[in-house]
Coordinates of C-alpha atoms and ligand atoms in Angstrom, one line a residue:
M280 CA -34.4 -17.7 20.1
Q281 CA -30.6 -18.0 19.7
Q282 CA -28.9 -14.6 20.3
P283 CA -27.0 -13.0 16.8
F284 CA -23.2 -13.8 16.7
T285 CA -22.4 -10.2 17.7
I286 CA -19.2 -8.4 16.0
I287 CA -18.0 -5.5 17.3
I288 CA -15.7 -3.1 15.3
V289 CA -14.0 -0.4 16.9
G290 CA -13.2 2.5 14.6
G291 CA -14.4 4.3 11.6
G292 CA -11.5 5.4 9.1
T293 CA -10.4 3.3 6.0
A294 CA -9.5 0.1 7.9
G295 CA -13.2 0.4 10.3
W296 CA -14.9 0.8 7.2
M297 CA -13.6 -1.4 4.9
T298 CA -13.9 -4.3 7.5
A299 CA -17.5 -3.6 7.9
A300 CA -18.2 -3.5 4.4
A301 CA -16.6 -6.4 3.9
I302 CA -18.0 -8.7 6.9
S303 CA -21.7 -7.6 5.9
S304 CA -21.5 -8.7 2.5
C305 CA -20.5 -11.7 3.5
Y306 CA -22.6 -12.9 6.5
K307 CA -26.0 -11.2 5.5
D308 CA -28.5 -12.7 7.4
R309 CA -28.5 -9.8 10.4
S310 CA -30.9 -12.0 12.4
R311 CA -27.7 -14.4 12.8
F312 CA -24.5 -11.7 12.6
Q313 CA -24.8 -8.8 14.0
I314 CA -22.3 -5.6 12.9
I315 CA -21.7 -2.8 15.4
L316 CA -19.4 -0.1 14.5
I317 CA -18.2 2.3 16.8
E318 CA -16.3 5.3 15.8
S319 CA -15.8 9.0 17.2
E320 CA -16.8 12.1 15.4
D321 CA -14.9 13.9 18.0
I322 CA -11.4 12.1 17.1
G323 CA -11.8 11.4 13.5
S324 CA -9.7 9.3 11.6
V325 CA -5.8 9.8 10.3
G326 CA -7.4 11.1 7.1
V327 CA -4.3 10.2 4.9
G328 CA -3.9 7.5 3.2
E329 CA -5.0 8.5 -0.5
A330 CA -2.4 6.0 -2.7
T331 CA -3.4 2.5 -3.1
L332 CA -2.3 -0.5 -4.7
P333 CA -3.8 -2.8 -7.5
S334 CA -5.4 -5.3 -5.1
I335 CA -7.9 -2.2 -4.0
K336 CA -9.6 -3.0 -7.5
S337 CA -10.4 -6.7 -6.2
F338 CA -11.5 -5.4 -3.4
N339 CA -14.3 -3.2 -4.7
D340 CA -15.1 -5.7 -7.2
Q341 CA -15.8 -8.2 -4.6
L342 CA -18.1 -5.9 -3.0
G343 CA -19.8 -5.2 -6.3
I344 CA -18.7 -1.5 -6.3
S345 CA -19.2 0.2 -9.5
E346 CA -15.9 1.6 -10.7
P347 CA -16.9 5.0 -12.0
E348 CA -19.3 5.5 -9.2
M349 CA -16.7 5.1 -6.2
M350 CA -14.2 7.1 -8.6
R351 CA -16.6 9.9 -8.8
R352 CA -17.6 10.1 -5.5
T353 CA -13.9 9.9 -4.1
Q354 CA -12.7 12.3 -6.8
A355 CA -10.1 9.3 -8.0
T356 CA -7.5 9.2 -10.5
F357 CA -5.9 6.2 -11.6
K358 CA -2.3 4.9 -10.4
L359 CA -0.1 2.7 -13.2
G360 CA 2.3 3.0 -10.5
I361 CA 5.3 5.8 -8.5
K362 CA 7.9 7.6 -9.9
F363 CA 11.0 8.0 -7.8
L364 CA 13.1 11.1 -7.7
D365 CA 16.3 11.3 -6.4
W366 CA 16.3 8.3 -5.0
G367 CA 19.4 5.9 -5.2
R368 CA 21.5 9.1 -5.7
T369 CA 20.2 12.9 -6.2
G370 CA 19.4 13.6 -10.2
N371 CA 18.6 9.9 -10.2
S372 CA 14.5 9.0 -11.7
Y373 CA 12.9 5.8 -12.1
I374 CA 9.3 4.3 -12.1
H375 CA 8.0 1.3 -10.0
P376 CA 5.3 0.3 -12.4
F377 CA 2.3 -1.7 -11.5
G378 CA 3.4 -4.0 -14.5
L379 CA 5.9 -6.3 -16.0
Y380 CA 9.0 -5.8 -18.4
G381 CA 9.0 -7.4 -21.6
G382 CA 6.2 -8.6 -23.7
P383 CA 3.1 -10.6 -23.0
N384 CA 5.2 -14.4 -23.8
N385 CA 8.3 -13.3 -22.2
T386 CA 7.9 -11.2 -19.2
S387 CA 9.4 -13.9 -16.9
E388 CA 13.0 -14.3 -18.9
F389 CA 13.0 -10.9 -20.0
Y390 CA 15.2 -8.9 -17.9
Q391 CA 17.9 -11.4 -18.1
C392 CA 17.4 -11.1 -22.1
W393 CA 17.9 -7.2 -21.8
A394 CA 20.8 -7.6 -19.2
Q395 CA 22.5 -10.2 -21.7
T396 CA 22.1 -7.9 -24.4
S397 CA 23.5 -4.9 -23.0
T398 CA 26.8 -6.6 -22.1
R399 CA 27.1 -6.6 -26.2
R400 CA 25.9 -3.5 -27.2
S401 CA 24.4 0.1 -26.2
I402 CA 20.6 -0.3 -26.0
P403 CA 17.6 2.0 -24.4
E404 CA 17.1 1.8 -20.9
L405 CA 15.4 -1.1 -19.3
A406 CA 12.0 1.3 -18.4
R407 CA 12.1 1.6 -22.4
Y408 CA 10.2 -2.2 -22.4
S409 CA 8.0 -1.8 -19.6
F410 CA 4.6 -1.0 -21.2
A411 CA 3.2 0.9 -17.5
V412 CA 6.4 2.8 -17.6
Q413 CA 5.7 4.1 -21.1
L414 CA 1.9 5.0 -20.3
C415 CA 3.2 6.8 -17.1
E416 CA 6.2 8.7 -19.4
N417 CA 3.4 9.6 -22.0
N418 CA 0.6 10.7 -19.1
G419 CA -1.7 8.6 -20.8
F420 CA -4.3 5.9 -19.7
K421 CA -5.9 2.7 -20.9
F422 CA -7.7 -0.4 -19.4
P423 CA -5.1 -3.3 -19.7
S424 CA -6.4 -5.5 -22.0
Q425 CA -7.9 -9.0 -21.6
N426 CA -6.1 -10.4 -24.5
T427 CA -2.9 -12.4 -23.2
Q428 CA -1.3 -11.8 -26.7
D429 CA -1.4 -8.1 -26.4
V430 CA 1.1 -6.2 -24.8
A431 CA -1.8 -4.1 -23.1
S432 CA -2.3 -7.4 -20.8
T433 CA 1.0 -6.6 -19.1
F434 CA -0.1 -4.4 -16.2
S435 CA -2.8 -3.5 -13.9
Y436 CA -3.7 -0.2 -11.9
A437 CA -4.7 1.6 -8.7
Y438 CA -6.4 4.7 -7.7
H439 CA -5.2 7.8 -5.9
F440 CA -8.4 8.8 -3.8
D441 CA -9.7 11.3 -1.0
A442 CA -9.6 8.5 2.0
T443 CA -12.1 10.5 4.0
L444 CA -14.5 10.3 0.9
Y445 CA -13.8 6.5 0.5
A446 CA -14.7 5.6 4.0
R447 CA -17.9 7.4 3.7
F448 CA -18.7 5.7 0.5
L449 CA -17.8 2.5 2.2
R450 CA -20.0 3.7 5.5
E451 CA -23.2 3.9 3.1
I452 CA -22.8 0.3 1.3
S453 CA -22.5 -1.2 5.1
E454 CA -25.1 0.7 6.8
N455 CA -26.9 -0.4 3.6
A456 CA -26.0 -3.8 4.3
G457 CA -27.1 -3.5 8.1
V458 CA -24.5 -2.5 9.8
R459 CA -25.1 -0.6 12.9
R460 CA -23.0 2.9 13.6
I461 CA -22.7 4.5 16.8
N462 CA -21.1 7.6 17.3
G463 CA -19.1 7.4 21.0
I464 CA -16.2 7.5 22.5
V465 CA -15.1 4.0 23.8
D466 CA -13.7 4.7 27.3
A467 CA -13.3 1.2 28.7
V468 CA -13.4 -2.3 27.7
R469 CA -14.3 -5.4 29.7
N470 CA -12.9 -9.0 29.6
D471 CA -14.0 -12.9 30.7
P472 CA -12.1 -13.1 34.1
D473 CA -11.7 -16.9 33.3
T474 CA -10.4 -16.6 29.6
G475 CA -9.1 -13.0 29.0
N476 CA -11.4 -12.5 26.1
I477 CA -13.1 -9.3 25.6
T478 CA -16.6 -9.1 26.6
S479 CA -17.9 -5.7 26.2
V480 CA -16.8 -1.9 25.3
V481 CA -18.3 1.3 27.5
L482 CA -19.0 4.4 25.8
K483 CA -18.1 7.3 27.8
D484 CA -21.9 8.3 28.0
G485 CA -22.6 5.1 29.8
Q486 CA -23.8 3.0 26.5
E487 CA -22.2 -1.0 26.9
F488 CA -22.3 -3.1 23.7
S489 CA -21.1 -6.8 24.2
G490 CA -20.0 -8.9 21.4
D491 CA -18.5 -12.5 20.3
F492 CA -15.6 -11.0 18.4
F493 CA -13.8 -8.0 18.2
I494 CA -12.3 -6.3 15.6
D495 CA -9.8 -3.2 16.6
C496 CA -9.8 -0.5 14.2
S497 CA -9.0 2.4 16.4
G498 CA -5.7 3.5 14.7
F499 CA -2.3 4.1 16.0
R500 CA -4.2 3.9 19.4
S501 CA -4.9 0.3 19.3
L502 CA -7.4 0.2 21.7
L503 CA -8.3 -3.0 22.1
L504 CA -5.2 -5.0 21.0
Q505 CA -2.6 -3.1 22.6
K506 CA -4.0 -1.1 25.6
N507 CA -6.4 -3.9 26.7
L508 CA -4.9 -7.0 25.4
G509 CA -1.5 -5.8 26.1
A510 CA 0.2 -6.9 23.0
E511 CA 3.9 -6.6 22.0
F512 CA 5.1 -4.6 19.5
E513 CA 7.9 -5.2 17.5
D514 CA 10.0 -2.0 16.5
W515 CA 11.7 -1.9 13.0
S516 CA 12.6 1.8 13.5
H517 CA 16.5 1.3 13.8
W518 CA 15.9 0.1 10.1
L519 CA 13.0 2.5 8.5
L520 CA 14.1 5.6 10.4
C521 CA 11.4 8.0 9.6
D522 CA 8.9 8.7 12.4
R523 CA 7.2 11.7 11.5
A524 CA 5.0 13.1 8.4
I525 CA 3.4 16.2 7.6
A526 CA 0.6 16.9 5.2
V527 CA -1.2 19.6 3.2
Q528 CA -3.3 19.7 0.3
S529 CA -2.9 22.0 -2.6
G530 CA -4.4 23.0 -5.8
Q531 CA -4.5 20.5 -9.0
Q532 CA -2.5 21.4 -11.8
Q533 CA -3.8 20.9 -15.7
D534 CA -2.2 17.7 -16.3
I535 CA -3.0 14.9 -13.7
P536 CA 0.0 12.1 -14.1
P537 CA -1.1 8.1 -13.6
Y538 CA 1.4 8.1 -10.9
T539 CA 2.3 8.9 -7.6
T540 CA 5.5 11.2 -7.0
S541 CA 8.3 10.4 -4.4
T542 CA 11.3 12.8 -4.0
A543 CA 14.0 11.6 -1.6
K544 CA 15.0 14.4 0.4
E545 CA 17.7 15.1 3.1
G546 CA 15.7 14.2 6.2
G547 CA 13.2 11.8 4.3
W548 CA 11.1 11.8 1.1
Q549 CA 8.3 13.9 0.1
W550 CA 5.1 12.5 -1.9
R551 CA 2.6 14.4 -4.2
I552 CA -0.8 12.0 -4.8
P553 CA -3.0 13.7 -7.8
L554 CA -6.7 13.5 -7.2
Q555 CA -9.2 15.0 -9.5
H556 CA -10.0 18.3 -7.6
R557 CA -6.6 18.9 -5.5
A558 CA -3.0 17.0 -4.8
G559 CA -2.2 15.3 -1.5
N560 CA 1.1 16.2 -0.4
G561 CA 3.8 15.3 2.5
Y562 CA 7.1 15.0 4.0
V563 CA 7.7 11.7 5.9
Y564 CA 10.9 12.5 7.6
C565 CA 13.4 11.2 10.6
S566 CA 13.2 13.9 13.5
N567 CA 16.8 12.5 14.2
A568 CA 17.8 14.5 11.3
I569 CA 15.4 17.6 10.6
S570 CA 13.0 19.4 12.7
D571 CA 9.4 19.7 12.1
D572 CA 10.1 23.5 10.7
E573 CA 12.8 22.6 8.9
A574 CA 10.6 19.7 7.1
Y575 CA 7.8 22.2 6.9
D576 CA 9.7 24.8 5.2
S577 CA 11.2 22.1 2.6
L578 CA 7.8 20.8 2.1
L579 CA 6.1 24.1 1.3
K580 CA 9.1 25.0 -1.3
N581 CA 8.1 21.9 -3.5
I582 CA 4.7 22.3 -3.8
H583 CA 3.1 22.8 -7.1
G584 CA -0.2 25.2 -6.9
D585 CA -1.7 26.7 -3.9
V586 CA -1.5 25.1 -0.7
L587 CA -5.5 24.5 0.4
T588 CA -4.8 23.5 4.2
E589 CA -3.3 23.8 7.5
P590 CA -0.6 21.4 7.7
R591 CA -1.0 18.0 9.6
F592 CA 1.6 16.8 11.7
I593 CA 1.7 13.2 12.6
T594 CA 4.2 10.8 14.6
F595 CA 4.4 7.2 13.9
K596 CA 6.4 4.5 15.1
T597 CA 7.1 2.0 12.6
G598 CA 6.6 -1.8 13.3
R599 CA 4.1 -3.9 14.0
Y600 CA 2.2 -6.1 16.8
K601 CA 3.7 -9.7 17.0
K602 CA 0.4 -11.1 17.1
S603 CA -2.5 -9.1 15.7
W604 CA -5.1 -11.4 16.6
S605 CA -4.9 -12.4 20.2
K606 CA -7.9 -14.4 21.8
N607 CA -11.3 -13.0 20.4
C608 CA -10.1 -9.7 18.8
V609 CA -8.2 -8.9 15.6
A610 CA -6.8 -5.4 14.8
I611 CA -7.0 -4.3 11.6
G612 CA -5.2 -1.1 10.2
L613 CA -3.0 1.1 12.3
S614 CA -4.0 -0.7 15.3
S615 CA -2.1 -3.8 14.0
G616 CA 1.3 -1.7 12.8
F617 CA 2.3 0.7 10.4
L618 CA 4.9 0.6 7.4
E619 CA 5.7 4.2 6.2
P620 CA 3.3 5.2 3.1
L621 CA 6.5 4.7 0.6
E622 CA 5.1 2.1 -1.3
S623 CA 1.5 2.6 -0.4
T624 CA 0.8 -0.8 1.8
S625 CA -1.0 0.4 4.4
I626 CA -4.6 -0.3 2.1
Y627 CA -3.4 -2.8 1.0
L628 CA -2.1 -4.7 4.4
I629 CA -5.7 -3.6 5.5
H630 CA -7.4 -5.6 2.7
I631 CA -5.2 -8.8 3.1
A632 CA -5.9 -9.0 6.9
I633 CA -9.5 -8.7 5.9
V634 CA -9.5 -11.7 3.6
C635 CA -7.3 -13.6 6.1
L636 CA -10.0 -12.8 8.7
L637 CA -12.8 -14.0 6.6
R638 CA -11.0 -17.0 5.4
L639 CA -10.4 -18.1 9.1
F640 CA -13.5 -16.3 10.7
P641 CA -15.1 -18.2 13.8
A642 CA -18.7 -17.3 12.8
H643 CA -19.6 -18.5 16.0
A644 CA -19.4 -18.2 19.8
N645 CA -16.5 -19.9 20.7
K646 CA -13.9 -19.4 23.4
R647 CA -10.9 -21.0 21.8
Y648 CA -9.5 -19.2 19.0
A649 CA -5.9 -20.3 18.7
A650 CA -5.6 -22.5 15.8
L651 CA -7.3 -20.1 14.0
S652 CA -5.2 -17.0 15.1
D653 CA -1.8 -18.8 14.8
E654 CA -2.5 -19.3 10.9
Y655 CA -4.1 -15.5 11.1
N656 CA -0.6 -14.6 12.3
R657 CA 1.3 -16.3 10.6
L658 CA 0.1 -15.0 7.2
I659 CA 0.2 -11.4 8.1
D660 CA 3.8 -11.4 9.9
N661 CA 4.6 -13.3 6.5
E662 CA 3.0 -9.9 4.5
Y663 CA 4.6 -7.2 7.0
E664 CA 8.2 -8.6 6.9
R665 CA 8.6 -9.1 2.8
I666 CA 7.1 -5.4 2.8
R667 CA 9.8 -4.1 5.4
D668 CA 12.4 -5.5 3.6
F669 CA 11.6 -3.9 0.3
L670 CA 10.9 -1.0 2.0
I671 CA 14.5 -0.9 3.7
L672 CA 15.8 -1.8 0.3
H673 CA 14.8 2.0 -0.9
Y674 CA 16.6 3.2 1.8
H675 CA 19.7 0.8 2.1
M676 CA 20.9 1.3 -1.6
N677 CA 21.6 4.8 -2.4
E678 CA 24.6 6.5 -2.9
R679 CA 23.4 10.2 -1.5
T680 CA 25.8 12.1 0.3
D681 CA 23.6 14.7 1.3
S682 CA 23.1 13.9 5.0
E683 CA 23.6 11.5 7.6
L684 CA 20.6 9.9 7.6
W685 CA 21.6 8.9 3.8
R686 CA 24.8 7.6 4.9
H687 CA 23.7 5.8 8.4
C688 CA 21.5 3.8 5.7
R689 CA 23.8 3.0 3.4
T690 CA 26.2 1.3 5.9
M691 CA 23.4 0.0 8.6
Q692 CA 22.9 -3.8 8.8
V693 CA 20.0 -4.8 7.1
P694 CA 17.9 -8.1 7.7
E695 CA 19.3 -11.3 6.8
S696 CA 16.3 -11.9 4.5
L697 CA 17.2 -8.6 2.7
S698 CA 21.2 -8.9 2.4
Q699 CA 20.1 -12.3 0.6
K700 CA 17.8 -11.3 -2.0
I701 CA 20.4 -8.7 -2.6
D702 CA 22.8 -10.7 -2.9
L703 CA 21.0 -12.9 -5.1
F704 CA 20.2 -10.1 -7.4
K705 CA 24.1 -9.2 -7.7
R706 CA 25.2 -12.7 -8.6
R707 CA 22.5 -13.7 -11.1
G708 CA 19.9 -10.7 -11.5
Y709 CA 17.9 -13.3 -9.7
S710 CA 14.9 -12.4 -7.5
E711 CA 12.4 -14.7 -5.8
S712 CA 9.1 -15.2 -7.1
F713 CA 5.8 -16.3 -5.1
K714 CA 2.0 -16.4 -6.4
Y715 CA 0.6 -14.6 -3.7
G716 CA 1.4 -11.3 -1.7
L717 CA 3.8 -8.3 -2.1
F718 CA 6.1 -7.7 -3.9
S719 CA 6.3 -9.7 -6.9
T720 CA 10.1 -9.9 -9.2
P721 CA 9.2 -6.9 -11.4
S722 CA 9.0 -4.6 -8.4
W723 CA 12.6 -5.8 -6.9
L724 CA 13.7 -5.2 -10.0
A725 CA 12.3 -1.7 -10.5
V726 CA 14.0 -0.7 -7.5
L727 CA 17.1 -2.4 -7.5
H728 CA 17.6 -1.5 -11.2
G729 CA 16.4 1.9 -10.5
Q730 CA 18.9 2.6 -8.3
G731 CA 21.8 1.5 -9.8
L732 CA 22.5 -2.0 -8.4
Q733 CA 24.9 -3.4 -11.2
Q734 CA 24.5 -7.6 -11.4
A735 CA 27.9 -9.4 -11.7
G736 CA 26.1 -12.3 -14.5
V737 CA 23.1 -13.2 -15.9
D738 CA 20.9 -16.4 -16.1
P739 CA 23.5 -19.5 -17.6
F740 CA 20.1 -20.2 -19.5
I741 CA 19.9 -16.9 -21.3
S742 CA 23.9 -16.9 -22.3
S743 CA 23.3 -19.9 -24.4
I744 CA 20.8 -17.5 -26.6
P745 CA 22.3 -16.6 -29.9
A746 CA 22.7 -12.6 -30.0
E747 CA 20.3 -12.3 -33.2
Q748 CA 17.6 -13.8 -31.0
L749 CA 17.9 -11.5 -28.1
D750 CA 18.3 -8.8 -30.7
S751 CA 14.9 -9.5 -32.3
L752 CA 13.6 -10.2 -28.9
L753 CA 14.1 -6.4 -28.0
E754 CA 12.7 -5.0 -31.3
E755 CA 9.6 -7.1 -30.9
V756 CA 8.9 -5.7 -27.4
S757 CA 9.7 -2.3 -28.6
N758 CA 7.7 -2.3 -31.4
M759 CA 4.7 -4.1 -29.7
I760 CA 4.8 -0.8 -27.0
D761 CA 4.9 1.7 -29.5
Q762 CA 1.9 0.3 -31.2
G763 CA 0.0 -0.2 -28.0
L764 CA 0.7 3.6 -27.5
V765 CA -1.0 4.5 -30.7
D766 CA -3.8 6.5 -30.1
L767 CA -3.1 6.7 -26.4
S768 CA -5.7 8.8 -24.4
N769 CA -4.0 11.5 -21.8
H770 CA -4.8 10.4 -18.4
G771 CA -6.5 13.5 -17.0
Q772 CA -8.7 13.5 -20.2
F773 CA -9.7 10.0 -19.6
V774 CA -10.8 10.5 -15.9
K775 CA -12.6 13.5 -16.8
A776 CA -15.0 11.5 -19.3
Y777 CA -15.2 8.3 -17.2
C778 CA -15.7 9.5 -13.6
A779 CA -16.0 13.0 -13.0
L780 CA -18.1 15.0 -11.0
K781 CA -20.9 16.5 -13.0
E782 CA -20.6 20.4 -12.7
Ligands
FAD902 P1 -8.0 5.7 11.4 O1 -8.0 6.4 9.9 O2 -6.8 6.8 12.6 O3 -9.0 5.6 12.2 C1 -9.3 5.2 13.3 C2 -11.0 5.2 14.0 O4 -10.9 4.9 15.3 C3 -11.6 6.5 13.8 O5 -12.6 6.2 13.2 C4 -11.5 7.2 15.1 O6 -12.7 8.0 15.5 C5 -11.8 5.8 15.8 N1 -11.5 5.9 17.2 C6 -10.1 6.1 17.8 N2 -10.3 6.3 19.6 C7 -11.6 5.9 19.8 C8 -12.3 5.5 20.6 N3 -11.5 5.9 22.0 N4 -13.4 5.8 20.5 C9 -13.9 5.5 19.3 N5 -13.4 5.7 18.0 C10 -12.4 5.8 18.4 N6 -2.0 4.1 3.8 C11 -1.9 3.8 2.1 O7 -2.3 2.4 1.8 N7 -1.7 4.6 1.2 C12 -0.8 5.7 1.4 O8 -0.7 6.7 0.4 C13 -0.9 6.0 2.7 N8 -0.2 7.4 3.7 C14 -0.3 7.6 4.5 C15 0.7 8.6 4.9 C16 0.8 9.0 6.5 C17 1.6 10.0 6.8 C18 0.3 7.9 7.3 C19 0.4 8.3 8.6 C20 -0.3 7.1 6.7 C21 -0.7 6.7 5.5 N9 -1.6 5.5 4.8 C22 -1.3 5.2 3.9 C23 -2.1 4.9 6.3 C24 -3.5 4.7 6.3 O9 -3.6 6.1 6.2 C25 -4.0 3.7 7.2 O10 -3.7 2.8 6.6 C26 -5.6 3.9 7.2 O11 -6.0 5.5 7.1 C27 -6.5 3.3 7.8 O12 -6.4 3.8 9.0 P2 -7.4 3.4 10.2 O13 -8.5 3.0 9.7 O14 -6.4 2.2 10.7 O15 -7.4 4.9 11.3

């Protein structure tokens, strides 16, 4: 009888269990596909990563996961975007929403219409014309409408959840689908002397597991990709200077906002992520700008509610491995690289890596993977670089004067790809659009505009539209948004009714 194609996943954090759940749901026949996940309870997982992006919903939907059940089990709340405080300059505030600007029929050109009108007369801020921003500002929540004529169809949502509970939830799904879980520490990795492909992993207790394909989800250790296969790391820390974080949990406040809060500070920035039962807080900072003690003191001063846990100090290096698929091994999650959590992109990158891997999955024993791995690496590179530029933008576009960190970020040379994007926006308010991947035009708009970049001109097509037509468009959109906010539910109450744990 033919041996099953054996997939070995090393690591059981968010990356490991998301990967196990997705592969086991695609390849269901265990006589042909065996999936083994090895994790170590002694080592544990990084345990942070609580804010997500809207693509997580489609990941869960594809697995047939019930949303209220997932939210109940992970103590989740809804996330409609991120509120940025003191970014750009001290005292500044804006929201990067998971939504568009304008009404349902005019989102693509709305910004230009708004910009053109604002040169002629005083009008409300751009944020007034985003339904998602208005939901955030009103602490409200409703599901997006399926009716494309409804202003409530112009946004999407993600979740804040307890990352450890989410991994546990996915573990249950994976084990029910026949994934075999082993608790143990991988101590050695063996390779085929001819091809260099990985053949097995050996645990500390001597057990050996042979496989055809290996997925490295071992977190920052990058046990297979880096330690065994020697993958080359591309360091981006000269652009993204933060290299440490402290995380603590605190008690929840009465009103639970439907957004993450990110506050820029002297040495970096602080996050607040509201869950049902508690909040996650952390300070991401640059160790050259402030010490661990200073960062900790600063974090504690800005926490609402009681601090519930001891601080966790995490050190990281920003960048990614140039090839996250090498030979018969793909690294997914922190083992493939890390971009700081400013826009909550890591779990998204795990999801995308899984989607790309499943599209290109070898599915039978083979010694040559080059065509598949080259394409995979190209797709993942593209994602990483786009996100990198977007993150750098937040730091670069600033007028803060409170520390050398911010002065340096303002004047540093940024990647050419980012300079071009900033230049295009300055000249025309133009932003590149594409169908797949992060981040699309409204996201760039939110940050560029939110952090105060003024454009010199508008799209010439828009300048030919009569002023009265633009005025009535703005009025129509703001009326639609007001209508959409009538009878809005408070986010905390909505969550309670939809998915709270029963007492
Ligand atoms: P880990 O969680 O570290 O899991 C590694 C696994 O490998 C563990 O199970 C461990 O036991 C196992 N392992 C390691 N070595 C061995 C061994 N020798 N033998 C056996 N098993 C082993 N992402 C977001 O999307 N949103 C956020 O808001 C966000 N915030 C973050 C904040 C900070 C400060 C940091 C550092 C990261 C954040 N992330 C965020 C990233 C997110 O935490 C990770 O992408 C996510 O948790 C996936 O981690 P992982 O599974 O790759 O690694």
